[in-house]
Structure formats: structure tokens, C-alpha cells
Short mmCIF file of C-alpha atoms in Angstrom, two decimals:
data_model
loop_
_atom_site.label_atom_id
_atom_site.label_comp_id
_atom_site.label_asym_id
_atom_site.label_seq_id
_atom_site.Cartn_x
_atom_site.Cartn_y
_atom_site.Cartn_z
CA MET A 1 0.00 0.00 0.00
CA PRO A 2 1.40 3.45 -0.85
CA SER A 3 2.17 5.71 2.07
CA LYS A 4 -0.25 8.54 2.78
CA GLU A 5 0.54 11.64 0.74
CA HIS A 6 1.21 14.93 2.52
CA HIS A 7 0.50 17.71 0.07
CA ARG A 8 2.21 21.05 0.71
CA ILE A 9 -0.80 23.13 -0.35
CA PHE A 10 -2.30 22.53 3.10
CA ARG A 11 0.59 24.50 4.57
CA SER A 12 0.03 27.55 2.38
CA ASN A 13 -1.92 29.73 4.83
CA TRP A 14 0.36 29.48 7.86
CA LEU A 15 3.51 29.20 5.76
CA ARG A 16 2.77 32.44 3.93
CA ALA A 17 2.12 34.32 7.18
CA ALA A 18 5.17 32.88 8.93
CA VAL A 19 7.60 33.56 6.07
CA LEU A 20 6.25 37.05 5.49
CA GLY A 21 6.47 37.87 9.20
CA ALA A 22 10.02 36.57 9.67
CA ASN A 23 11.25 38.25 6.51
CA ASP A 24 9.72 41.57 7.49
CA GLY A 25 11.09 41.22 11.02
CA ILE A 26 14.65 40.74 9.83
CA VAL A 27 14.59 43.37 7.09
CA SER A 28 12.71 46.14 8.90
CA THR A 29 14.52 45.81 12.23
CA ALA A 30 17.94 45.47 10.61
CA SER A 31 17.14 48.49 8.44
CA ILE A 32 16.13 50.55 11.48
CA ILE A 33 19.29 49.54 13.33
CA THR A 34 21.61 50.28 10.42
CA GLY A 35 19.87 53.56 9.64
CA VAL A 36 20.10 54.79 13.24
CA ALA A 37 23.68 53.55 13.56
CA ALA A 38 24.65 55.32 10.34
CA ALA A 39 23.26 58.53 11.84
CA GLN A 40 25.99 58.18 14.52
CA ALA A 41 23.57 57.50 17.36
CA THR A 42 24.69 56.01 20.67
CA HIS A 43 24.62 52.26 21.27
CA GLY A 44 21.70 52.67 23.66
CA ALA A 45 19.69 54.65 21.13
CA ILE A 46 20.37 52.04 18.47
CA LEU A 47 19.15 49.20 20.69
CA THR A 48 16.11 51.18 21.84
CA SER A 49 15.09 51.92 18.26
CA GLY A 50 15.55 48.27 17.30
CA LEU A 51 13.47 47.06 20.24
CA ALA A 52 10.76 49.61 19.47
CA GLY A 53 10.75 48.40 15.88
CA LEU A 54 10.36 44.79 17.04
CA VAL A 55 7.38 45.52 19.29
CA ALA A 56 5.66 47.92 16.90
CA GLY A 57 6.25 45.65 13.92
CA ALA A 58 4.94 42.53 15.63
CA LEU A 59 1.77 44.29 16.76
CA SER A 60 1.30 45.90 13.35
CA MET A 61 1.75 42.57 11.57
CA ALA A 62 -0.73 40.87 13.88
CA ALA A 63 -3.33 43.61 13.48
CA GLY A 64 -2.89 43.88 9.73
CA GLU A 65 -2.97 40.15 9.15
CA TYR A 66 -6.03 39.73 11.36
CA VAL A 67 -7.98 42.49 9.61
CA SER A 68 -7.01 41.21 6.17
CA VAL A 69 -7.82 37.57 6.82
CA GLN A 70 -10.96 38.44 8.78
CA SER A 71 -12.21 40.33 5.72
CA GLN A 72 -11.66 37.17 3.69
CA ALA A 73 -13.46 35.12 6.34
CA ASP A 74 -16.39 37.56 6.33
CA THR A 75 -16.64 37.26 2.54
CA GLU A 76 -16.59 33.47 2.75
CA ALA A 77 -19.27 33.50 5.46
CA ALA A 78 -21.48 35.83 3.42
CA ASP A 79 -21.16 33.60 0.35
CA LEU A 80 -22.01 30.52 2.40
CA ARG A 81 -25.11 32.20 3.82
CA MET A 82 -26.17 33.21 0.33
CA GLU A 83 -25.63 29.65 -0.89
CA GLN A 84 -27.59 28.25 2.05
CA ARG A 85 -30.56 30.48 1.23
CA SER A 86 -30.39 29.52 -2.43
CA LEU A 87 -30.36 25.82 -1.54
CA LYS A 88 -33.55 26.27 0.45
CA ARG A 89 -35.36 28.31 -2.20
CA ASN A 90 -34.02 26.82 -5.44
CA SER A 91 -32.83 23.32 -4.61
CA GLY A 92 -33.56 22.05 -8.13
CA GLU A 93 -31.59 24.80 -9.84
CA GLU A 94 -28.70 24.35 -7.41
CA LEU A 95 -28.64 20.62 -8.17
CA ASP A 96 -28.54 21.32 -11.90
CA GLU A 97 -25.70 23.77 -11.31
CA LEU A 98 -23.72 21.13 -9.43
CA ILE A 99 -24.36 18.59 -12.18
CA GLY A 100 -23.11 21.08 -14.76
CA ILE A 101 -19.91 21.61 -12.77
CA TYR A 102 -19.17 17.89 -12.74
CA VAL A 103 -19.98 17.54 -16.43
CA ASP A 104 -17.54 20.37 -17.19
CA ARG A 105 -14.90 18.46 -15.24
CA GLY A 106 -15.28 15.43 -17.46
CA LEU A 107 -18.01 13.22 -15.99
CA THR A 108 -20.82 11.88 -18.11
CA ARG A 109 -24.22 13.43 -17.54
CA ASP A 110 -25.59 10.32 -15.81
CA LEU A 111 -22.58 9.92 -13.53
CA ALA A 112 -22.49 13.65 -12.76
CA GLU A 113 -26.15 13.48 -11.72
CA GLN A 114 -25.50 10.48 -9.47
CA VAL A 115 -22.56 12.18 -7.81
CA ALA A 116 -24.41 15.48 -7.39
CA ARG A 117 -27.45 13.80 -5.84
CA GLN A 118 -25.39 11.73 -3.41
CA LEU A 119 -23.26 14.67 -2.31
CA THR A 120 -26.34 16.86 -1.96
CA SER A 121 -28.08 14.28 0.21
CA HIS A 122 -24.96 13.97 2.36
CA ASP A 123 -24.17 17.69 2.79
CA ALA A 124 -25.47 20.04 0.12
CA LEU A 125 -23.80 23.16 1.50
CA ASP A 126 -20.40 21.48 1.75
CA ALA A 127 -20.65 20.22 -1.82
CA HIS A 128 -21.52 23.65 -3.22
CA ALA A 129 -18.97 25.43 -1.02
CA ARG A 130 -16.19 23.17 -2.26
CA ASP A 131 -17.11 22.67 -5.92
CA GLU A 132 -18.92 25.91 -6.75
CA LEU A 133 -17.26 28.48 -4.48
CA GLY A 134 -13.86 26.84 -4.02
CA ILE A 135 -14.10 26.95 -0.22
CA SER A 136 -12.87 23.86 1.61
CA LEU A 137 -11.80 22.92 5.09
CA HIS A 138 -8.12 23.24 4.19
CA ASN A 139 -8.21 26.75 2.76
CA ARG A 140 -10.74 28.50 4.99
CA ALA A 141 -9.55 31.84 6.28
CA ARG A 142 -8.33 31.67 9.90
CA PRO A 143 -7.73 35.23 11.16
CA VAL A 144 -6.44 34.39 14.65
CA GLN A 145 -4.04 31.74 13.37
CA ALA A 146 -2.68 34.12 10.74
CA ALA A 147 -2.30 36.98 13.24
CA VAL A 148 -0.45 34.87 15.81
CA ALA A 149 1.81 33.33 13.18
CA SER A 150 2.67 36.74 11.73
CA ALA A 151 3.39 38.37 15.10
CA ALA A 152 5.47 35.47 16.40
CA SER A 153 7.47 35.09 13.21
CA PHE A 154 8.08 38.86 12.98
CA ALA A 155 9.34 38.97 16.55
CA GLY A 156 11.56 35.95 15.94
CA GLY A 157 13.02 37.49 12.80
CA ALA A 158 13.48 40.90 14.40
CA ALA A 159 15.29 39.41 17.39
CA LEU A 160 18.18 38.24 15.18
CA PRO A 161 19.60 41.64 14.12
CA LEU A 162 18.75 43.04 17.55
CA VAL A 163 20.89 40.42 19.31
CA VAL A 164 23.76 41.08 16.91
CA ALA A 165 23.50 44.82 17.56
CA ALA A 166 23.56 44.20 21.32
CA VAL A 167 26.85 42.27 21.32
CA VAL A 168 28.83 44.01 18.54
CA PRO A 169 30.70 47.30 19.17
CA VAL A 170 29.25 50.34 17.41
CA PRO A 171 32.12 50.79 14.90
CA GLN A 172 31.53 47.30 13.46
CA LEU A 173 27.78 47.20 14.08
CA ILE A 174 26.46 48.07 10.61
CA GLY A 175 28.58 45.49 8.81
CA TRP A 176 27.78 42.74 11.30
CA VAL A 177 24.04 43.45 11.33
CA ILE A 178 23.79 43.51 7.55
CA GLY A 179 25.96 40.41 7.17
CA ALA A 180 24.11 38.39 9.79
CA SER A 181 20.74 39.49 8.41
CA VAL A 182 21.68 38.51 4.86
CA VAL A 183 22.73 35.05 6.07
CA CYS A 184 19.48 34.66 8.01
CA LEU A 185 17.43 35.82 5.02
CA ALA A 186 19.14 33.29 2.79
CA GLY A 187 18.42 30.53 5.30
CA LEU A 188 14.81 31.66 5.63
CA GLY A 189 14.31 31.67 1.87
CA ALA A 190 15.80 28.19 1.54
CA LEU A 191 13.71 26.87 4.45
CA ALA A 192 10.50 28.31 3.04
CA ALA A 193 11.29 26.85 -0.37
CA GLN A 194 11.92 23.44 1.14
CA ALA A 195 8.65 23.54 3.09
CA GLY A 196 6.77 24.55 -0.05
CA GLY A 197 8.58 22.16 -2.38
CA ALA A 198 10.13 24.95 -4.48
CA PRO A 199 13.77 25.34 -5.64
CA LYS A 200 15.90 26.67 -2.78
CA GLY A 201 18.43 28.70 -4.75
CA PRO A 202 16.10 31.25 -6.42
CA ALA A 203 14.07 31.69 -3.22
CA ALA A 204 17.17 32.33 -1.11
CA LEU A 205 18.64 34.71 -3.68
CA ARG A 206 15.39 36.64 -4.02
CA VAL A 207 14.96 37.45 -0.33
CA THR A 208 18.68 38.05 0.16
CA VAL A 209 19.06 40.60 -2.62
CA LEU A 210 15.88 42.50 -1.75
CA GLY A 211 16.65 42.50 1.97
CA ALA A 212 20.24 43.65 1.51
CA LEU A 213 19.07 46.43 -0.80
CA ALA A 214 16.54 47.66 1.77
CA MET A 215 19.17 47.72 4.52
CA ALA A 216 21.74 49.47 2.34
CA VAL A 217 19.28 52.17 1.30
CA THR A 218 18.20 52.77 4.90
CA ALA A 219 21.81 53.00 6.07
CA GLY A 220 22.45 55.52 3.31
CA VAL A 221 19.50 57.62 4.38
CA GLY A 222 20.68 57.52 7.99
CA ALA A 223 24.18 58.62 6.99
CA LEU A 224 22.79 61.38 4.77
CA PHE A 225 20.47 62.95 7.33
CA GLY A 226 22.19 61.90 10.56
CA VAL A 227 24.05 64.20 12.87
CA ALA A 228 26.81 63.39 15.30
CA ALA A 229 25.60 62.54 18.82
#
């Protein structure tokens, strides 16, 4: 007997939120630290700004992700209510619609009717939600899960450049923070690619180049507008 398959698509919701949060945590916090350091701030001010960026970013990610995914959940719920009402008022038309969907997918008319009738008798709303609306148990919007995953992953990512900034002397701080962040971004990209079954190289290169560019630009802005402490 073949072993049970574990498809990666079921990871898509939490994986997207976790990768986005960690990536943002590393890039934004490292950028804040390098920008403030380039402005010739004191070590204490650099660490304070990085910590403030961690807390604010984690809360912002959680709130933004919750609002966004909750909007999706509200839309799904509204569509399901509409479908439920239609099933009560126009059950015959809804059955014909389901039959047509299965015919379009390649079933014969007779077989499509058998399948539609059996699924309707078992759980009509579930059948229409899955096959007509594309809503299934595995891809339903989960606002709380997405918010927690985003906040936790952001904080975890942001902690990395913050720890480096705490232990490295100010003269070497910018180089160490950028270098450590680039390494972490490359590892994050490769890990996300592995979890999603995608090629590791392009994913690691993509996040590394974009993240390094963001940090370099921010450091340049800090050096341009900074003043000596």
C-alpha cells in the first residue's frame, strides 16, 4: 500500500504568514538599526530603536494580518449564507448547477447526476462550497491563526539583528548586522522553499538581494540625514 501523501498546499496559509512575518522582522529591524547607527547614534539609542521596531512591527503585523484575513473570512461566510438560502429556495436549480460543474470536469451526464445527488443528500452546502465556491476545510480563512503566526514570526526574525547589535561594538555594528541578516534571510528563503517544495536557490537569492538592498538604502538615508551625537 502506498504511504499517505502529505500535500504542501495545506501549509500555504500558515507558511505564507510565517515567512512574510520573519522576513519583514529581519529586514525592517535590521534596516532601522543600520539607519540609526549610520546617523551616529549612541549604542543605547540604536538598541532602543531596534526594540521599538520589534514591538511595533509585531503588533502591526498581527493587526494587519487579522484584519485582512478576517475580511476574507467575512466574505466566505457571506457567500455561504447566500448559498444556504439559495439551496432552500431553489434546490432544483442548485442541483442542476452542481451537475453542470461535474460535467464540465469530465463526468458523463448520468454519472455527474448520481454524484451530485449523493453529495447533496450527504451535505449540500459542503458540496456547493467546495465545488462551486472553491471553499474547503483546508483553505478556509483563519484570522487568529494568521495573526499569531505573523506576530510570532516577525518577533523571531526581528530578534536576530537586535541580538547582533547588542553584542557588537558600534564601529563594526552596521557590517555585522547587515551580514548576519543577509545570512538569516538566505536561510529563511531556503527553508520556506523546502517547506513549499520549491527550488531553494532562487528563493534564497530573491529574499537576500531585496533584503540587503533595503538595509543598504536605509543605512544611506541615515548617513545622509544623521548628525553626530
